Amino acid sequence: MTNLLILLAMPEPVRNQYRDRVRARFPELNVNLVDHHSKVGPHIAAADALLTFAPMLSDQVLQSAARLKWVQALGTGVDNLVDRPCLRKNVIVTNVHGIHGPPVSEAAIAAMLALARDLPRAIRAQERRHWLRFPAQLLHDKTVGIFGIGAIAEALAPKCKVFGMRVVGVSSAPRALPGFDRMHASGELAAVAGEFDFFVLLTPLTARTRNCIDANVFAALKPSSFFINLARGGVVDEAALLAALRGGRIAGAALDVFNEEPLPADHPFWSMENVIITTHQGGFCDVYIDHAWPTLETNMRCFLNGDIGGMVNVVPH
């Protein structure tokens, strides 16, 4: 019998959905489920396939997976997986992409509105039962810069236009797209960042993009600008971001991803009043499994039938 291990550090009802749907559709599989990489011990040595999100992995998982032939990543990003030396070259890696436009673009809009209207300040006042009034900033007639132009950015740009925003894209492959007023090459980021009222980061983490949002980029932004990271923590030089926030070189930030996750309890981001923290929630939505299921089902069927060539979204490594 083929053994599948599901590793999902998610709420129990959510992770059970994956287990139950896989079992119902593929009764020939032996399916085990754990909620943390430290708990794979009883199952990982016998696992032929692994279903997980790449950030939830550890070296221990891959080192102990002697029979592993396939990893289905449930997200688009495969950093923390394909960049691990302990991942054997003969292990097939597949991911899920093209489904994150709606949830992550909505997360970006929510972050911009929360920063512009200073919702954390209102919540702190509510906790003190303090009647506090202050003027909100508008998204209307503001400029948003989006770095990393893929399916999410293509969904986000038209939403920004609905709010009456100017939309500037920055990409390694600039091209004309609906919703963008203009597009620039990645190398021009520092030159155009001074126009941004909101800077939304969506680029994948690669060797080229690691720490590319650094002190030079933050220095180029306006003191009134807001920074939103829905990409990966490793794309940002966090020390430079901390310095920019503390020094008033930017007005605030909404951060969904971090260099270390979970974010340590003693990290200064937690206590900063001009920072909104969400816990890698950008793409996490109520219908995520429904959107990811076609990829998962196709690849599982191909894997069980030995049709490796029919598997979709194969990631080279």
PDB file of C-alpha atoms in Angstrom:
ATOM      1  CA  MET A   1       0.000   0.000   0.000  1.00  0.00           C
ATOM      2  CA  THR A   2       1.174   3.536  -0.792  1.00  0.00           C
ATOM      3  CA  ASN A   3       1.743   5.683   2.306  1.00  0.00           C
ATOM      4  CA  LEU A   4       0.888   9.390   2.346  1.00  0.00           C
ATOM      5  CA  LEU A   5       1.911  11.649   5.220  1.00  0.00           C
ATOM      6  CA  ILE A   6       0.082  14.950   5.607  1.00  0.00           C
ATOM      7  CA  LEU A   7       2.042  17.541   7.603  1.00  0.00           C
ATOM      8  CA  LEU A   8      -0.083  20.608   8.309  1.00  0.00           C
ATOM      9  CA  ALA A   9       0.518  23.014  11.180  1.00  0.00           C
ATOM     10  CA  MET A  10      -3.034  24.324  10.932  1.00  0.00           C
ATOM     11  CA  PRO A  11      -6.208  24.236  13.058  1.00  0.00           C
ATOM     12  CA  GLU A  12      -7.524  20.697  13.541  1.00  0.00           C
ATOM     13  CA  PRO A  13     -10.740  21.130  11.508  1.00  0.00           C
ATOM     14  CA  VAL A  14      -8.724  22.466   8.569  1.00  0.00           C
ATOM     15  CA  ARG A  15      -6.080  19.760   8.511  1.00  0.00           C
ATOM     16  CA  ASN A  16      -8.761  17.088   8.968  1.00  0.00           C
ATOM     17  CA  GLN A  17     -10.452  18.340   5.783  1.00  0.00           C
ATOM     18  CA  TYR A  18      -7.365  17.378   3.777  1.00  0.00           C
ATOM     19  CA  ARG A  19      -7.078  13.954   5.390  1.00  0.00           C
ATOM     20  CA  ASP A  20     -10.765  13.139   5.025  1.00  0.00           C
ATOM     21  CA  ARG A  21     -11.024  14.303   1.418  1.00  0.00           C
ATOM     22  CA  VAL A  22      -7.922  12.346   0.372  1.00  0.00           C
ATOM     23  CA  ARG A  23      -9.143   9.210   2.141  1.00  0.00           C
ATOM     24  CA  ALA A  24     -12.573   9.459   0.523  1.00  0.00           C
ATOM     25  CA  ARG A  25     -11.197   9.953  -2.985  1.00  0.00           C
ATOM     26  CA  PHE A  26      -8.237   7.545  -2.724  1.00  0.00           C
ATOM     27  CA  PRO A  27      -9.212   4.679  -0.399  1.00  0.00           C
ATOM     28  CA  GLU A  28      -6.209   2.682  -1.603  1.00  0.00           C
ATOM     29  CA  LEU A  29      -3.914   5.116   0.234  1.00  0.00           C
ATOM     30  CA  ASN A  30      -2.722   4.722   3.802  1.00  0.00           C
ATOM     31  CA  VAL A  31      -3.009   8.309   5.092  1.00  0.00           C
ATOM     32  CA  ASN A  32      -1.433   9.671   8.268  1.00  0.00           C
ATOM     33  CA  LEU A  33      -1.721  13.230   9.567  1.00  0.00           C
ATOM     34  CA  VAL A  34       0.496  15.241  11.927  1.00  0.00           C
ATOM     35  CA  ASP A  35       0.350  18.897  12.926  1.00  0.00           C
ATOM     36  CA  HIS A  36       4.061  19.653  13.399  1.00  0.00           C
ATOM     37  CA  HIS A  37       7.336  18.538  11.856  1.00  0.00           C
ATOM     38  CA  SER A  38       8.516  17.256  15.249  1.00  0.00           C
ATOM     39  CA  LYS A  39       5.736  14.624  15.192  1.00  0.00           C
ATOM     40  CA  VAL A  40       6.552  12.867  11.919  1.00  0.00           C
ATOM     41  CA  GLY A  41       8.632  10.152  13.630  1.00  0.00           C
ATOM     42  CA  PRO A  42       6.153   7.244  13.579  1.00  0.00           C
ATOM     43  CA  HIS A  43       5.266   7.767   9.916  1.00  0.00           C
ATOM     44  CA  ILE A  44       7.994   9.468   7.904  1.00  0.00           C
ATOM     45  CA  ALA A  45      10.275   6.478   7.259  1.00  0.00           C
ATOM     46  CA  ALA A  46       7.464   4.650   5.452  1.00  0.00           C
ATOM     47  CA  ALA A  47       6.060   7.662   3.603  1.00  0.00           C
ATOM     48  CA  ASP A  48       6.026   7.452  -0.188  1.00  0.00           C
ATOM     49  CA  ALA A  49       4.438  10.876  -0.557  1.00  0.00           C
ATOM     50  CA  LEU A  50       4.246  14.009   1.569  1.00  0.00           C
ATOM     51  CA  LEU A  51       1.551  16.687   1.475  1.00  0.00           C
ATOM     52  CA  THR A  52       2.489  19.952   3.198  1.00  0.00           C
ATOM     53  CA  PHE A  53       3.276  23.645   2.914  1.00  0.00           C
ATOM     54  CA  ALA A  54       6.999  24.243   2.403  1.00  0.00           C
ATOM     55  CA  PRO A  55       7.421  26.599   5.417  1.00  0.00           C
ATOM     56  CA  MET A  56       6.216  23.777   7.701  1.00  0.00           C
ATOM     57  CA  LEU A  57       9.141  21.487   6.832  1.00  0.00           C
ATOM     58  CA  SER A  58      12.418  20.794   8.597  1.00  0.00           C
ATOM     59  CA  ASP A  59      15.615  18.950   7.691  1.00  0.00           C
ATOM     60  CA  GLN A  60      14.562  16.143  10.022  1.00  0.00           C
ATOM     61  CA  VAL A  61      11.516  15.396   7.883  1.00  0.00           C
ATOM     62  CA  LEU A  62      13.442  15.035   4.632  1.00  0.00           C
ATOM     63  CA  GLN A  63      16.418  13.250   6.195  1.00  0.00           C
ATOM     64  CA  SER A  64      14.152  10.608   7.726  1.00  0.00           C
ATOM     65  CA  ALA A  65      12.060  10.069   4.596  1.00  0.00           C
ATOM     66  CA  ALA A  66      13.958   7.091   3.190  1.00  0.00           C
ATOM     67  CA  ARG A  67      11.138   5.997   0.848  1.00  0.00           C
ATOM     68  CA  LEU A  68       9.939   9.453  -0.167  1.00  0.00           C
ATOM     69  CA  LYS A  69       9.261   9.821  -3.887  1.00  0.00           C
ATOM     70  CA  TRP A  70       7.003  12.909  -4.092  1.00  0.00           C
ATOM     71  CA  VAL A  71       6.279  16.106  -2.175  1.00  0.00           C
ATOM     72  CA  GLN A  72       3.101  18.025  -3.011  1.00  0.00           C
ATOM     73  CA  ALA A  73       3.516  21.565  -1.706  1.00  0.00           C
ATOM     74  CA  LEU A  74       0.133  23.143  -1.092  1.00  0.00           C
ATOM     75  CA  GLY A  75       1.428  26.657  -1.742  1.00  0.00           C
ATOM     76  CA  THR A  76       3.243  28.279  -4.622  1.00  0.00           C
ATOM     77  CA  GLY A  77       6.459  29.003  -2.746  1.00  0.00           C
ATOM     78  CA  VAL A  78       8.851  26.081  -2.455  1.00  0.00           C
ATOM     79  CA  ASP A  79      11.653  27.881  -0.630  1.00  0.00           C
ATOM     80  CA  ASN A  80      12.410  25.903   2.535  1.00  0.00           C
ATOM     81  CA  LEU A  81      11.974  22.775   0.398  1.00  0.00           C
ATOM     82  CA  VAL A  82      13.897  22.766  -2.884  1.00  0.00           C
ATOM     83  CA  ASP A  83      16.738  24.771  -1.322  1.00  0.00           C
ATOM     84  CA  ARG A  84      17.361  22.140   1.374  1.00  0.00           C
ATOM     85  CA  PRO A  85      20.480  20.055   0.572  1.00  0.00           C
ATOM     86  CA  CYS A  86      18.854  17.028   2.217  1.00  0.00           C
ATOM     87  CA  LEU A  87      16.131  16.877  -0.451  1.00  0.00           C
ATOM     88  CA  ARG A  88      17.159  14.032  -2.756  1.00  0.00           C
ATOM     89  CA  LYS A  89      17.264  14.857  -6.446  1.00  0.00           C
ATOM     90  CA  ASN A  90      15.005  11.929  -7.332  1.00  0.00           C
ATOM     91  CA  VAL A  91      12.127  13.230  -5.197  1.00  0.00           C
ATOM     92  CA  ILE A  92       9.434  14.849  -7.346  1.00  0.00           C
ATOM     93  CA  VAL A  93       8.263  18.246  -6.102  1.00  0.00           C
ATOM     94  CA  THR A  94       4.994  19.789  -7.240  1.00  0.00           C
ATOM     95  CA  ASN A  95       3.286  22.958  -6.078  1.00  0.00           C
ATOM     96  CA  VAL A  96      -0.024  24.778  -6.379  1.00  0.00           C
ATOM     97  CA  HIS A  97      -0.181  28.058  -8.259  1.00  0.00           C
ATOM     98  CA  GLY A  98      -2.694  30.267  -9.953  1.00  0.00           C
ATOM     99  CA  ILE A  99      -5.183  30.138  -7.047  1.00  0.00           C
ATOM    100  CA  HIS A 100      -3.796  32.844  -4.749  1.00  0.00           C
ATOM    101  CA  GLY A 101      -4.997  35.918  -6.626  1.00  0.00           C
ATOM    102  CA  PRO A 102      -8.299  36.417  -4.779  1.00  0.00           C
ATOM    103  CA  PRO A 103      -7.208  35.722  -1.168  1.00  0.00           C
ATOM    104  CA  VAL A 104      -3.838  37.477  -1.217  1.00  0.00           C
ATOM    105  CA  SER A 105      -5.067  40.489  -3.192  1.00  0.00           C
ATOM    106  CA  GLU A 106      -7.887  40.889  -0.663  1.00  0.00           C
ATOM    107  CA  ALA A 107      -5.317  40.636   2.139  1.00  0.00           C
ATOM    108  CA  ALA A 108      -3.355  43.458   0.501  1.00  0.00           C
ATOM    109  CA  ILE A 109      -6.442  45.672   0.283  1.00  0.00           C
ATOM    110  CA  ALA A 110      -7.295  44.887   3.922  1.00  0.00           C
ATOM    111  CA  ALA A 111      -3.762  45.805   4.992  1.00  0.00           C
ATOM    112  CA  MET A 112      -3.803  49.093   3.087  1.00  0.00           C
ATOM    113  CA  LEU A 113      -7.166  50.066   4.589  1.00  0.00           C
ATOM    114  CA  ALA A 114      -6.082  49.057   8.096  1.00  0.00           C
ATOM    115  CA  LEU A 115      -2.912  51.146   7.836  1.00  0.00           C
ATOM    116  CA  ALA A 116      -4.612  54.123   6.202  1.00  0.00           C
ATOM    117  CA  ARG A 117      -7.384  54.189   8.817  1.00  0.00           C
ATOM    118  CA  ASP A 118      -5.029  53.248  11.677  1.00  0.00           C
ATOM    119  CA  LEU A 119      -7.325  50.482  12.859  1.00  0.00           C
ATOM    120  CA  PRO A 120      -4.823  49.306  15.516  1.00  0.00           C
ATOM    121  CA  ARG A 121      -5.096  52.739  17.137  1.00  0.00           C
ATOM    122  CA  ALA A 122      -8.894  52.439  17.142  1.00  0.00           C
ATOM    123  CA  ILE A 123      -8.716  48.945  18.651  1.00  0.00           C
ATOM    124  CA  ARG A 124      -6.337  50.111  21.375  1.00  0.00           C
ATOM    125  CA  ALA A 125      -8.780  52.933  22.160  1.00  0.00           C
ATOM    126  CA  GLN A 126     -11.652  50.455  22.256  1.00  0.00           C
ATOM    127  CA  GLU A 127      -9.787  48.271  24.740  1.00  0.00           C
ATOM    128  CA  ARG A 128      -9.403  51.349  26.988  1.00  0.00           C
ATOM    129  CA  ARG A 129     -13.041  52.407  26.337  1.00  0.00           C
ATOM    130  CA  HIS A 130     -11.599  55.707  25.159  1.00  0.00           C
ATOM    131  CA  TRP A 131     -13.656  57.787  22.688  1.00  0.00           C
ATOM    132  CA  LEU A 132     -10.895  58.834  20.277  1.00  0.00           C
ATOM    133  CA  ARG A 133     -11.425  60.506  16.901  1.00  0.00           C
ATOM    134  CA  PHE A 134      -8.738  61.088  14.280  1.00  0.00           C
ATOM    135  CA  PRO A 135      -8.786  61.642  10.506  1.00  0.00           C
ATOM    136  CA  ALA A 136      -8.326  58.638   8.252  1.00  0.00           C
ATOM    137  CA  GLN A 137      -6.102  58.654   5.218  1.00  0.00           C
ATOM    138  CA  LEU A 138      -7.653  57.713   1.889  1.00  0.00           C
ATOM    139  CA  LEU A 139      -6.601  55.167  -0.673  1.00  0.00           C
ATOM    140  CA  HIS A 140      -8.213  57.391  -3.293  1.00  0.00           C
ATOM    141  CA  ASP A 141      -5.657  59.316  -5.365  1.00  0.00           C
ATOM    142  CA  LYS A 142      -2.742  57.502  -3.712  1.00  0.00           C
ATOM    143  CA  THR A 143      -0.016  55.533  -5.492  1.00  0.00           C
ATOM    144  CA  VAL A 144       0.578  51.861  -4.781  1.00  0.00           C
ATOM    145  CA  GLY A 145       3.754  50.186  -5.919  1.00  0.00           C
ATOM    146  CA  ILE A 146       3.602  46.416  -6.399  1.00  0.00           C
ATOM    147  CA  PHE A 147       6.882  44.503  -6.562  1.00  0.00           C
ATOM    148  CA  GLY A 148       6.498  41.032  -8.050  1.00  0.00           C
ATOM    149  CA  ILE A 149       4.034  40.738 -10.917  1.00  0.00           C
ATOM    150  CA  GLY A 150       2.279  37.388 -11.124  1.00  0.00           C
ATOM    151  CA  ALA A 151      -1.252  36.090 -10.644  1.00  0.00           C
ATOM    152  CA  ILE A 152      -1.674  37.887  -7.306  1.00  0.00           C
ATOM    153  CA  ALA A 153      -0.541  41.255  -8.634  1.00  0.00           C
ATOM    154  CA  GLU A 154      -2.763  40.831 -11.682  1.00  0.00           C
ATOM    155  CA  ALA A 155      -5.729  40.336  -9.326  1.00  0.00           C
ATOM    156  CA  LEU A 156      -4.684  43.175  -7.019  1.00  0.00           C
ATOM    157  CA  ALA A 157      -4.121  45.957  -9.564  1.00  0.00           C
ATOM    158  CA  PRO A 158      -7.750  46.220 -10.785  1.00  0.00           C
ATOM    159  CA  LYS A 159      -8.976  46.183  -7.163  1.00  0.00           C
ATOM    160  CA  CYS A 160      -6.687  49.135  -6.420  1.00  0.00           C
ATOM    161  CA  LYS A 161      -8.071  50.999  -9.423  1.00  0.00           C
ATOM    162  CA  VAL A 162     -11.584  50.585  -7.984  1.00  0.00           C
ATOM    163  CA  PHE A 163     -10.361  52.649  -5.008  1.00  0.00           C
ATOM    164  CA  GLY A 164      -9.081  55.321  -7.380  1.00  0.00           C
ATOM    165  CA  MET A 165      -5.401  54.518  -6.903  1.00  0.00           C
ATOM    166  CA  ARG A 166      -2.487  54.876  -9.300  1.00  0.00           C
ATOM    167  CA  VAL A 167      -0.805  51.497  -9.738  1.00  0.00           C
ATOM    168  CA  VAL A 168       2.896  51.092 -10.519  1.00  0.00           C
ATOM    169  CA  GLY A 169       4.331  47.630 -11.139  1.00  0.00           C
ATOM    170  CA  VAL A 170       7.940  46.557 -10.632  1.00  0.00           C
ATOM    171  CA  SER A 171       8.935  43.272 -12.224  1.00  0.00           C
ATOM    172  CA  SER A 172      11.823  41.239 -13.544  1.00  0.00           C
ATOM    173  CA  ALA A 173       9.720  40.961 -16.724  1.00  0.00           C
ATOM    174  CA  PRO A 174       7.913  44.307 -17.241  1.00  0.00           C
ATOM    175  CA  ARG A 175       4.878  44.122 -19.528  1.00  0.00           C
ATOM    176  CA  ALA A 176       1.592  45.906 -20.041  1.00  0.00           C
ATOM    177  CA  LEU A 177      -1.203  44.483 -17.879  1.00  0.00           C
ATOM    178  CA  PRO A 178      -4.751  45.599 -17.043  1.00  0.00           C
ATOM    179  CA  GLY A 179      -4.933  47.795 -13.952  1.00  0.00           C
ATOM    180  CA  PHE A 180      -1.340  49.032 -14.095  1.00  0.00           C
ATOM    181  CA  ASP A 181      -0.635  52.629 -15.022  1.00  0.00           C
ATOM    182  CA  ARG A 182       2.943  51.737 -15.830  1.00  0.00           C
ATOM    183  CA  MET A 183       5.571  49.078 -15.265  1.00  0.00           C
ATOM    184  CA  HIS A 184       9.261  49.249 -14.348  1.00  0.00           C
ATOM    185  CA  ALA A 185      12.124  46.767 -14.282  1.00  0.00           C
ATOM    186  CA  SER A 186      13.282  45.425 -10.918  1.00  0.00           C
ATOM    187  CA  GLY A 187      16.503  47.373 -11.147  1.00  0.00           C
ATOM    188  CA  GLU A 188      14.514  50.618 -11.144  1.00  0.00           C
ATOM    189  CA  LEU A 189      12.823  49.967  -7.784  1.00  0.00           C
ATOM    190  CA  ALA A 190      14.856  52.449  -5.726  1.00  0.00           C
ATOM    191  CA  ALA A 191      14.410  55.107  -8.409  1.00  0.00           C
ATOM    192  CA  VAL A 192      10.588  54.887  -8.418  1.00  0.00           C
ATOM    193  CA  ALA A 193       9.917  53.946  -4.766  1.00  0.00           C
ATOM    194  CA  GLY A 194       9.746  57.602  -3.768  1.00  0.00           C
ATOM    195  CA  GLU A 195       6.375  57.816  -5.538  1.00  0.00           C
ATOM    196  CA  PHE A 196       4.763  55.068  -3.460  1.00  0.00           C
ATOM    197  CA  ASP A 197       2.231  55.796  -0.746  1.00  0.00           C
ATOM    198  CA  PHE A 198       1.821  52.048  -0.314  1.00  0.00           C
ATOM    199  CA  PHE A 199       4.460  49.483  -1.225  1.00  0.00           C
ATOM    200  CA  VAL A 200       3.122  45.932  -1.590  1.00  0.00           C
ATOM    201  CA  LEU A 201       5.696  43.141  -1.753  1.00  0.00           C
ATOM    202  CA  LEU A 202       4.637  40.007  -3.658  1.00  0.00           C
ATOM    203  CA  THR A 203       7.860  38.685  -5.209  1.00  0.00           C
ATOM    204  CA  PRO A 204       8.938  35.063  -4.544  1.00  0.00           C
ATOM    205  CA  LEU A 205      11.967  34.329  -2.390  1.00  0.00           C
ATOM    206  CA  THR A 206      14.912  33.277  -4.546  1.00  0.00           C
ATOM    207  CA  ALA A 207      18.658  33.666  -4.324  1.00  0.00           C
ATOM    208  CA  ARG A 208      18.249  36.865  -6.369  1.00  0.00           C
ATOM    209  CA  THR A 209      15.515  38.400  -4.211  1.00  0.00           C
ATOM    210  CA  ARG A 210      16.813  37.462  -0.757  1.00  0.00           C
ATOM    211  CA  ASN A 211      17.203  40.672   1.309  1.00  0.00           C
ATOM    212  CA  CYS A 212      16.632  42.753  -1.828  1.00  0.00           C
ATOM    213  CA  ILE A 213      14.316  45.100   0.111  1.00  0.00           C
ATOM    214  CA  ASP A 214      17.087  46.733   2.081  1.00  0.00           C
ATOM    215  CA  ALA A 215      18.090  50.033   3.643  1.00  0.00           C
ATOM    216  CA  ASN A 216      18.483  51.648   0.207  1.00  0.00           C
ATOM    217  CA  VAL A 217      14.890  50.840  -0.701  1.00  0.00           C
ATOM    218  CA  PHE A 218      13.498  52.043   2.635  1.00  0.00           C
ATOM    219  CA  ALA A 219      15.535  55.246   2.317  1.00  0.00           C
ATOM    220  CA  ALA A 220      13.931  55.848  -1.082  1.00  0.00           C
ATOM    221  CA  LEU A 221      10.377  55.602   0.277  1.00  0.00           C
ATOM    222  CA  LYS A 222       8.502  58.638   1.603  1.00  0.00           C
ATOM    223  CA  PRO A 223       8.284  59.075   5.401  1.00  0.00           C
ATOM    224  CA  SER A 224       4.509  58.902   4.962  1.00  0.00           C
ATOM    225  CA  SER A 225       4.552  55.610   3.051  1.00  0.00           C
ATOM    226  CA  PHE A 226       3.367  52.216   4.271  1.00  0.00           C
ATOM    227  CA  PHE A 227       5.065  48.882   3.578  1.00  0.00           C
ATOM    228  CA  ILE A 228       3.110  45.621   3.168  1.00  0.00           C
ATOM    229  CA  ASN A 229       4.833  42.235   2.936  1.00  0.00           C
ATOM    230  CA  LEU A 230       2.726  39.340   1.660  1.00  0.00           C
ATOM    231  CA  ALA A 231       5.646  37.584  -0.056  1.00  0.00           C
ATOM    232  CA  ARG A 232       8.291  35.923   2.127  1.00  0.00           C
ATOM    233  CA  GLY A 233      10.176  37.251   5.139  1.00  0.00           C
ATOM    234  CA  GLY A 234      13.525  36.484   3.544  1.00  0.00           C
ATOM    235  CA  VAL A 235      12.959  39.011   0.766  1.00  0.00           C
ATOM    236  CA  VAL A 236      13.284  41.796   3.354  1.00  0.00           C
ATOM    237  CA  ASP A 237      16.327  42.868   5.353  1.00  0.00           C
ATOM    238  CA  GLU A 238      14.443  42.868   8.674  1.00  0.00           C
ATOM    239  CA  ALA A 239      17.125  44.874  10.480  1.00  0.00           C
ATOM    240  CA  ALA A 240      16.775  47.605   7.855  1.00  0.00           C
ATOM    241  CA  LEU A 241      12.989  47.492   8.171  1.00  0.00           C
ATOM    242  CA  LEU A 242      13.195  47.819  11.950  1.00  0.00           C
ATOM    243  CA  ALA A 243      15.520  50.788  11.611  1.00  0.00           C
ATOM    244  CA  ALA A 244      13.193  52.450   9.074  1.00  0.00           C
ATOM    245  CA  LEU A 245      10.171  51.987  11.344  1.00  0.00           C
ATOM    246  CA  ARG A 246      11.955  53.159  14.474  1.00  0.00           C
ATOM    247  CA  GLY A 247      13.544  56.106  12.715  1.00  0.00           C
ATOM    248  CA  GLY A 248      10.334  57.356  11.107  1.00  0.00           C
ATOM    249  CA  ARG A 249      11.700  56.796   7.618  1.00  0.00           C
ATOM    250  CA  ILE A 250       8.407  55.049   6.793  1.00  0.00           C
ATOM    251  CA  ALA A 251       5.047  55.525   8.504  1.00  0.00           C
ATOM    252  CA  GLY A 252       4.218  51.886   9.213  1.00  0.00           C
ATOM    253  CA  ALA A 253       4.038  48.332   7.976  1.00  0.00           C
ATOM    254  CA  ALA A 254       1.658  45.390   7.685  1.00  0.00           C
ATOM    255  CA  LEU A 255       3.654  42.172   7.879  1.00  0.00           C
ATOM    256  CA  ASP A 256       2.268  38.716   7.150  1.00  0.00           C
ATOM    257  CA  VAL A 257       5.563  36.838   6.719  1.00  0.00           C
ATOM    258  CA  PHE A 258       8.866  36.835   8.586  1.00  0.00           C
ATOM    259  CA  ASN A 259      12.399  35.480   8.481  1.00  0.00           C
ATOM    260  CA  GLU A 260      11.551  33.197  11.391  1.00  0.00           C
ATOM    261  CA  GLU A 261       8.088  31.714  11.714  1.00  0.00           C
ATOM    262  CA  PRO A 262       6.403  31.588  14.139  1.00  0.00           C
ATOM    263  CA  LEU A 263       7.667  35.083  14.945  1.00  0.00           C
ATOM    264  CA  PRO A 264       9.471  34.826  18.315  1.00  0.00           C
ATOM    265  CA  ALA A 265       7.489  36.273  21.221  1.00  0.00           C
ATOM    266  CA  ASP A 266      10.319  38.678  22.085  1.00  0.00           C
ATOM    267  CA  HIS A 267      10.643  40.111  18.573  1.00  0.00           C
ATOM    268  CA  PRO A 268      10.318  43.921  18.571  1.00  0.00           C
ATOM    269  CA  PHE A 269       7.741  43.855  15.761  1.00  0.00           C
ATOM    270  CA  TRP A 270       5.120  42.634  18.245  1.00  0.00           C
ATOM    271  CA  SER A 271       5.237  45.783  20.368  1.00  0.00           C
ATOM    272  CA  MET A 272       5.512  48.412  17.624  1.00  0.00           C
ATOM    273  CA  GLU A 273       2.380  50.559  17.359  1.00  0.00           C
ATOM    274  CA  ASN A 274       3.024  51.302  13.684  1.00  0.00           C
ATOM    275  CA  VAL A 275       3.181  47.602  12.734  1.00  0.00           C
ATOM    276  CA  ILE A 276       0.260  45.275  11.980  1.00  0.00           C
ATOM    277  CA  ILE A 277       1.140  41.599  12.326  1.00  0.00           C
ATOM    278  CA  THR A 278      -0.761  38.743  10.724  1.00  0.00           C
ATOM    279  CA  THR A 279       0.465  35.171  11.007  1.00  0.00           C
ATOM    280  CA  HIS A 280       1.154  34.080   7.414  1.00  0.00           C
ATOM    281  CA  GLN A 281      -2.569  34.443   6.729  1.00  0.00           C
ATOM    282  CA  GLY A 282      -2.436  36.014   3.269  1.00  0.00           C
ATOM    283  CA  GLY A 283      -3.636  33.025   1.257  1.00  0.00           C
ATOM    284  CA  PHE A 284      -5.313  31.131   4.120  1.00  0.00           C
ATOM    285  CA  CYS A 285      -9.043  31.234   3.388  1.00  0.00           C
ATOM    286  CA  ASP A 286     -12.194  29.215   3.904  1.00  0.00           C
ATOM    287  CA  VAL A 287     -12.196  27.697   0.406  1.00  0.00           C
ATOM    288  CA  TYR A 288      -8.453  27.118  -0.056  1.00  0.00           C
ATOM    289  CA  ILE A 289      -8.809  23.326  -0.169  1.00  0.00           C
ATOM    290  CA  ASP A 290     -11.452  23.612  -2.895  1.00  0.00           C
ATOM    291  CA  HIS A 291      -9.116  25.692  -5.032  1.00  0.00           C
ATOM    292  CA  ALA A 292      -6.058  23.482  -4.382  1.00  0.00           C
ATOM    293  CA  TRP A 293      -7.909  20.183  -4.769  1.00  0.00           C
ATOM    294  CA  PRO A 294      -7.823  19.890  -8.601  1.00  0.00           C
ATOM    295  CA  THR A 295      -4.017  20.022  -8.573  1.00  0.00           C
ATOM    296  CA  LEU A 296      -3.756  17.644  -5.647  1.00  0.00           C
ATOM    297  CA  GLU A 297      -6.234  15.153  -7.130  1.00  0.00           C
ATOM    298  CA  THR A 298      -4.594  15.178 -10.569  1.00  0.00           C
ATOM    299  CA  ASN A 299      -1.130  14.616  -9.146  1.00  0.00           C
ATOM    300  CA  MET A 300      -2.259  11.947  -6.714  1.00  0.00           C
ATOM    301  CA  ARG A 301      -4.007   9.991  -9.461  1.00  0.00           C
ATOM    302  CA  CYS A 302      -0.945  10.231 -11.719  1.00  0.00           C
ATOM    303  CA  PHE A 303       1.407   9.248  -8.905  1.00  0.00           C
ATOM    304  CA  LEU A 304      -0.636   6.179  -7.969  1.00  0.00           C
ATOM    305  CA  ASN A 305      -0.878   5.135 -11.630  1.00  0.00           C
ATOM    306  CA  GLY A 306       2.826   5.597 -12.257  1.00  0.00           C
ATOM    307  CA  ASP A 307       2.108   8.398 -14.733  1.00  0.00           C
ATOM    308  CA  ILE A 308       4.835  10.719 -13.515  1.00  0.00           C
ATOM    309  CA  GLY A 309       4.837  12.585 -16.825  1.00  0.00           C
ATOM    310  CA  GLY A 310       1.203  13.537 -16.314  1.00  0.00           C
ATOM    311  CA  MET A 311       1.820  15.328 -13.024  1.00  0.00           C
ATOM    312  CA  VAL A 312       1.261  19.104 -13.105  1.00  0.00           C
ATOM    313  CA  ASN A 313       3.217  22.013 -11.611  1.00  0.00           C
ATOM    314  CA  VAL A 314       6.431  20.023 -11.318  1.00  0.00           C
ATOM    315  CA  VAL A 315       9.172  22.153  -9.776  1.00  0.00           C
ATOM    316  CA  PRO A 316      12.742  21.507 -10.954  1.00  0.00           C
ATOM    317  CA  HIS A 317      15.423  21.206  -8.275  1.00  0.00           C
TER     318      HIS A 317
END
